[in-house]
GROMACS .gro file of C-alpha atoms in nm:
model
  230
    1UNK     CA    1  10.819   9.728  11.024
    2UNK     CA    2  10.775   9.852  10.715
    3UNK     CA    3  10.818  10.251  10.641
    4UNK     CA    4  10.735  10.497  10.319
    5UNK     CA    5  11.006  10.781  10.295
    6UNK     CA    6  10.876  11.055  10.098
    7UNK     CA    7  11.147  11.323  10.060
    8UNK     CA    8  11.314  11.504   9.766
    9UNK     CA    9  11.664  11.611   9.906
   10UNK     CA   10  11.843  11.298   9.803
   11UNK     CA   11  12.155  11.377  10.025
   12UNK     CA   12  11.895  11.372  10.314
   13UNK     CA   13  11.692  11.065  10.198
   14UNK     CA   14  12.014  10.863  10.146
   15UNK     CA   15  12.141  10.925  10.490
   16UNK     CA   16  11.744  10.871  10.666
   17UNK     CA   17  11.742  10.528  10.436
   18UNK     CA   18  12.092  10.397  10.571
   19UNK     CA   19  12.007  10.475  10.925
   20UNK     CA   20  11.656  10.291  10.944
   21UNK     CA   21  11.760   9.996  10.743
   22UNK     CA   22  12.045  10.010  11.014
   23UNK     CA   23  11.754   9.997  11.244
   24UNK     CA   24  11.622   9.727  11.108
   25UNK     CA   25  11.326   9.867  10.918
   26UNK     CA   26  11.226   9.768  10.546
   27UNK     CA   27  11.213  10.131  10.422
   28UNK     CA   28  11.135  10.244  10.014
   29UNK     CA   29  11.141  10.606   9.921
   30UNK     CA   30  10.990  10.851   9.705
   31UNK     CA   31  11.144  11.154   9.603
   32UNK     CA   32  10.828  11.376   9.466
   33UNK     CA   33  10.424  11.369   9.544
   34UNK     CA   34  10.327  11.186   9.208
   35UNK     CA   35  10.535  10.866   9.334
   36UNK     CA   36  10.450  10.914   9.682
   37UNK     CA   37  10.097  10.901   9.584
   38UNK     CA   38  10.202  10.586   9.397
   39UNK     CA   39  10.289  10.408   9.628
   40UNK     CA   40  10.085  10.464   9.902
   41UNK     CA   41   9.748  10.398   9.684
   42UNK     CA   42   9.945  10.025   9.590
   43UNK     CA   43  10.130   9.892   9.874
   44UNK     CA   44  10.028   9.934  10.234
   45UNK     CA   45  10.267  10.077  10.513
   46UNK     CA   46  10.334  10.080  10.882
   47UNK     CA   47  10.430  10.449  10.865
   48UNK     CA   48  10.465  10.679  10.616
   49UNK     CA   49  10.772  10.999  10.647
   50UNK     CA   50  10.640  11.304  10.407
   51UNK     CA   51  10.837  11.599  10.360
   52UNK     CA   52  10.573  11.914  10.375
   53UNK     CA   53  10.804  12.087  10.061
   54UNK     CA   54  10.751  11.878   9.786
   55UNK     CA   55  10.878  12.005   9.421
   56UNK     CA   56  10.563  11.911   9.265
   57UNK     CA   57  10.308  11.889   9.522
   58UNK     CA   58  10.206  11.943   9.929
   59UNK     CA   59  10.321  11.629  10.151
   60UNK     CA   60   9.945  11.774  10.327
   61UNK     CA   61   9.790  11.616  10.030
   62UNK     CA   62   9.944  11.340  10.087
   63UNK     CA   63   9.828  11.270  10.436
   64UNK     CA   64   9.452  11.358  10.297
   65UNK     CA   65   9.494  11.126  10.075
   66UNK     CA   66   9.594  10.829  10.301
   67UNK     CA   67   9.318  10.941  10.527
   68UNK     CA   68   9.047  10.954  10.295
   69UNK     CA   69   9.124  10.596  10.215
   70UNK     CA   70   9.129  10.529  10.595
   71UNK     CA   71   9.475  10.444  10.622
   72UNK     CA   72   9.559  10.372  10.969
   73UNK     CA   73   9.940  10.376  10.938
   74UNK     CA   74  10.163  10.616  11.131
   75UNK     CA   75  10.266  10.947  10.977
   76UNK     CA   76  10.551  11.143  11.094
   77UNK     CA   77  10.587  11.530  10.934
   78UNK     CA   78  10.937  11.650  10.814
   79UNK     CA   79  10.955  11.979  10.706
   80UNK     CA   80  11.202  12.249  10.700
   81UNK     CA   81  10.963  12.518  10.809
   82UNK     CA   82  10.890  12.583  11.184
   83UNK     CA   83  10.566  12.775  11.146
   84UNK     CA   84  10.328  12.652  11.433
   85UNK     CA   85  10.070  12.645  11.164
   86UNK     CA   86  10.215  12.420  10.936
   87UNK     CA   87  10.255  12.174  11.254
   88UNK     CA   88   9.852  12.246  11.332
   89UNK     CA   89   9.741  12.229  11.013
   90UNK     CA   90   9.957  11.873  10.949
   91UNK     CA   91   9.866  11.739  11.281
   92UNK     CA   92   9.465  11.846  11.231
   93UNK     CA   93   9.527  11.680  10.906
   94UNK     CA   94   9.590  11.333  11.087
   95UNK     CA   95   9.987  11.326  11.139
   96UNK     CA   96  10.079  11.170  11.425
   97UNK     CA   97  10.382  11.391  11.478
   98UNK     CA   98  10.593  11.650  11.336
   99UNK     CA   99  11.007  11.731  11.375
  100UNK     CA  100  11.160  12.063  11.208
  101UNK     CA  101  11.474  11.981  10.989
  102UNK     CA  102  11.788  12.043  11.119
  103UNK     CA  103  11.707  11.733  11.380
  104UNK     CA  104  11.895  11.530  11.526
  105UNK     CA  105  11.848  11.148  11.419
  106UNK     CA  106  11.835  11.003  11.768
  107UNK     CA  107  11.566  11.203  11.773
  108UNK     CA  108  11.417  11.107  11.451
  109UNK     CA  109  11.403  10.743  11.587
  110UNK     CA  110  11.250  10.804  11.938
  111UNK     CA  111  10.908  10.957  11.746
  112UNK     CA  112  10.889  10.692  11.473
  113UNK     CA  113  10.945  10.422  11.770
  114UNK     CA  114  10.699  10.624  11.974
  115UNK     CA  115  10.446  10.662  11.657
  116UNK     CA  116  10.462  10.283  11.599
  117UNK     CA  117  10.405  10.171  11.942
  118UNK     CA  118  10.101  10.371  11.958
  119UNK     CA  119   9.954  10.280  11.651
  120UNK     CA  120  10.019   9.858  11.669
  121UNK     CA  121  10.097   9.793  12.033
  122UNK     CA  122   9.887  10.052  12.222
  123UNK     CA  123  10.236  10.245  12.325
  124UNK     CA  124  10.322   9.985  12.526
  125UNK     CA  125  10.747   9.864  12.549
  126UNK     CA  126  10.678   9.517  12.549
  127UNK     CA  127  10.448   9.262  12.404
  128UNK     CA  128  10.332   8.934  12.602
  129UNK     CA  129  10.109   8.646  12.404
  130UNK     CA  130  10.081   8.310  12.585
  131UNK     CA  131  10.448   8.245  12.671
  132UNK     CA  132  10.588   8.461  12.417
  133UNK     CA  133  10.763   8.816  12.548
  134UNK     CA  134  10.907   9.073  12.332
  135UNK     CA  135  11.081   9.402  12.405
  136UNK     CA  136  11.039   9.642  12.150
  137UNK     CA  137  11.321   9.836  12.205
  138UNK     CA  138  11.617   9.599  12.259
  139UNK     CA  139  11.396   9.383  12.015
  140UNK     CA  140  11.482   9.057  12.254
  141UNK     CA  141  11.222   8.783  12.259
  142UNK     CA  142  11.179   8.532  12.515
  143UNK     CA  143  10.939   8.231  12.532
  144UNK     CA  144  10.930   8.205  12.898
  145UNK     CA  145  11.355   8.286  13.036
  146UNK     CA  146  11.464   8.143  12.740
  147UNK     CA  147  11.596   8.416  12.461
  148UNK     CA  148  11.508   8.379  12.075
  149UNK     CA  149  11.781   8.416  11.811
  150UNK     CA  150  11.581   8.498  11.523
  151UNK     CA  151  11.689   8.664  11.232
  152UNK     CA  152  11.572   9.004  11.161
  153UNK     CA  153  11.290   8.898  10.891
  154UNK     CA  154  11.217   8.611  11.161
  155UNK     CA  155  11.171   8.867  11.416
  156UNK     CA  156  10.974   9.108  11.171
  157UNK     CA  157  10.756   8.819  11.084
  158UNK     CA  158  10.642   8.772  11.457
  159UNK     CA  159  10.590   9.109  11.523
  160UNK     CA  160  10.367   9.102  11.172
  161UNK     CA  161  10.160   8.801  11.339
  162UNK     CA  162  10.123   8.945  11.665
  163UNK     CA  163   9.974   9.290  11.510
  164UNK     CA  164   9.730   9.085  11.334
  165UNK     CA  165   9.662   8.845  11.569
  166UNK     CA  166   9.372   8.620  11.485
  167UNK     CA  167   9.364   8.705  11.105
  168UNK     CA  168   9.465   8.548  10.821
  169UNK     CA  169   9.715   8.675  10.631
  170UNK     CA  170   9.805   8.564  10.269
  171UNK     CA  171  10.178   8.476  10.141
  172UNK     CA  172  10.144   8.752   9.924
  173UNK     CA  173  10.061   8.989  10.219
  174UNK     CA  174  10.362   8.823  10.430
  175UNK     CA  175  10.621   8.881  10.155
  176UNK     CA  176  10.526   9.218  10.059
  177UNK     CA  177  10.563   9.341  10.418
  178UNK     CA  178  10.855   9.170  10.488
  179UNK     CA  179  11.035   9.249  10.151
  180UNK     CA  180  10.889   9.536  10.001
  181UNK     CA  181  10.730   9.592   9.648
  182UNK     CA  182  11.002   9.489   9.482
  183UNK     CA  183  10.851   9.129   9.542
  184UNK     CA  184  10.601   9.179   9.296
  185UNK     CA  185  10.794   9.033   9.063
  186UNK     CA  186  10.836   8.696   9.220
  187UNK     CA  187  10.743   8.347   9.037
  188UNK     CA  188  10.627   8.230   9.368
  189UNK     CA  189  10.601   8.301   9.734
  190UNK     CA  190  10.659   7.965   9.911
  191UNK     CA  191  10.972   8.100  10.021
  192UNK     CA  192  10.750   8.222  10.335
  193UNK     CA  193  10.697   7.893  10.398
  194UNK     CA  194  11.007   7.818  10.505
  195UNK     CA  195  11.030   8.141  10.715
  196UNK     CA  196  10.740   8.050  10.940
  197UNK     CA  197  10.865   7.672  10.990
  198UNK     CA  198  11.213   7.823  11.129
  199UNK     CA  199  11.027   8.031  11.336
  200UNK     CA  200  10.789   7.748  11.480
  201UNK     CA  201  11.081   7.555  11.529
  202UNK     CA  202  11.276   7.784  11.734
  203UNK     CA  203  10.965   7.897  11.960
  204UNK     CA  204  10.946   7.512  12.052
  205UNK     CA  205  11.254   7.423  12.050
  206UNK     CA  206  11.251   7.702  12.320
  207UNK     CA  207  10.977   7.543  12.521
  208UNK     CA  208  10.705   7.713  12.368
  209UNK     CA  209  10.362   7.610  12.217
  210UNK     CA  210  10.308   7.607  11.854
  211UNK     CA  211  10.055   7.907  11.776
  212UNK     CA  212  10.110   7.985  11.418
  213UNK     CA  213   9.809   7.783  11.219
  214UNK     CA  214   9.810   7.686  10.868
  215UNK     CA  215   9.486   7.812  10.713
  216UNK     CA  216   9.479   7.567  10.370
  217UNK     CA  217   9.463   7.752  10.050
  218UNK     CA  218   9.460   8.073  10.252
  219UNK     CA  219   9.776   8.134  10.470
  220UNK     CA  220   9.880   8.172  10.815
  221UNK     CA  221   9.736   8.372  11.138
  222UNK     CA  222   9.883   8.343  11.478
  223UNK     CA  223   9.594   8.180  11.761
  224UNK     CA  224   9.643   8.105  12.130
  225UNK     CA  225   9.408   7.756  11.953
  226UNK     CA  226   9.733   7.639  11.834
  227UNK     CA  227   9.880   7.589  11.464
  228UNK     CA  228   9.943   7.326  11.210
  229UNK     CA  229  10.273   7.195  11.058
  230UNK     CA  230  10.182   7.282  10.724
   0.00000   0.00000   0.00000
């Protein structure tokens, strides 16, 4: 998953970065409102963090923003102020949560896990397609009793399939969700190639069905009709 941290105390932002990369989440970071607003307007996120306190503008502008361009990704509320306004106004706003610093980060990670389960898999723990199971919170995933070892951009890319299951997606779309914006700069992306063929590969080699299709000149999409090996 990918995530947006938006937060100007840099001791703070450090430490939230380490832990959800820990976590396994691609996570980039903006430390003020103009390159929050950056970024969300050019590169598309999963969920989006926003401090309240920014030095140079209101993290509530922020979420307006997102949802005047009907952004459907999660956003979770930091703040150091515990006024139950703030927290009404934010969540009227279109937050999906809100947590009062000092917090504790086990915390922290229940409500994003809890934000992104309701906004891609309907809150639910696990997610079954055709043979394919996959728990979301010990991130294990089977294809029928057998277990998966997939890497962790293996894994992300499945879970990136699944959520848009049925559509097309586009290398560039693939790379930039898997690797962040720093990928603009890349020559080429047939590096994703290679990324879907090991993860074919190990759903059948698992006794699965191949479900990922080739879409020619296009990309990939993930279909119970079966894929290519293109």
């Amino acid at each position: 998953m990918k995530l947006l941290l938006i937060e100007d105390n840099i001791k703070l932002q450090t430490e939230l970065t380490n832990f959800l990369k820990e976590e396994g989440y691609l996570t980039e970071t903006a430390n003020d409102f103009r390159s929050g607003i950056e970024k969300i307007h050019l590169y598309k996120y999963d969920l989006v963090i926003v401090d309240i306190g920014l030095p140079d503008g209101s993290g509530f502008d922020i979420i307006r923003s997102l949802k005047s361009n009907n952004n459907n990704c999660g956003i979770l509320i930091i703040s150091a102020k515990n006024a139950i306004q703030d927290k009404v106004n934010g969540l009227e706003l279109g937050a999906d949560d809100y947590i009062t610093k000092p917090f504790h980060i086990a915390e922290f990670n229940a409500r994003i896990k809890s934000i992104l389960r309701r906004k891609n898999f309907d809150g639910n723990q696990s997610i079954g397609f055709q043979e394919l199971n996959i728990d979301l919170n010990s991130t294990e995933v089977k294809v029928g009793k057998n277990i998966l070892a997939l890497t962790k951009k293996e894994y992300e890319l499945l879970l990136y399939l699944l959520y848009n299951k049925d559509r097309i997606l586009t290398k560039e779309s693939i790379a930039e969700h898997l690797w962040g914006d720093h990928i603009d700069s890349a020559d080429s992306f047939d590096f994703i190639y290679s990324h879907i063929k090991n993860l074919r590969r190990k759903i059948i080699t698992a006794g699965g069905n191949d479900y990922i299709k080739s879409v020619y000149g296009m990309g990939y999409k993930l279909t119970s009709n079966g894929g290519t090996a293109n």
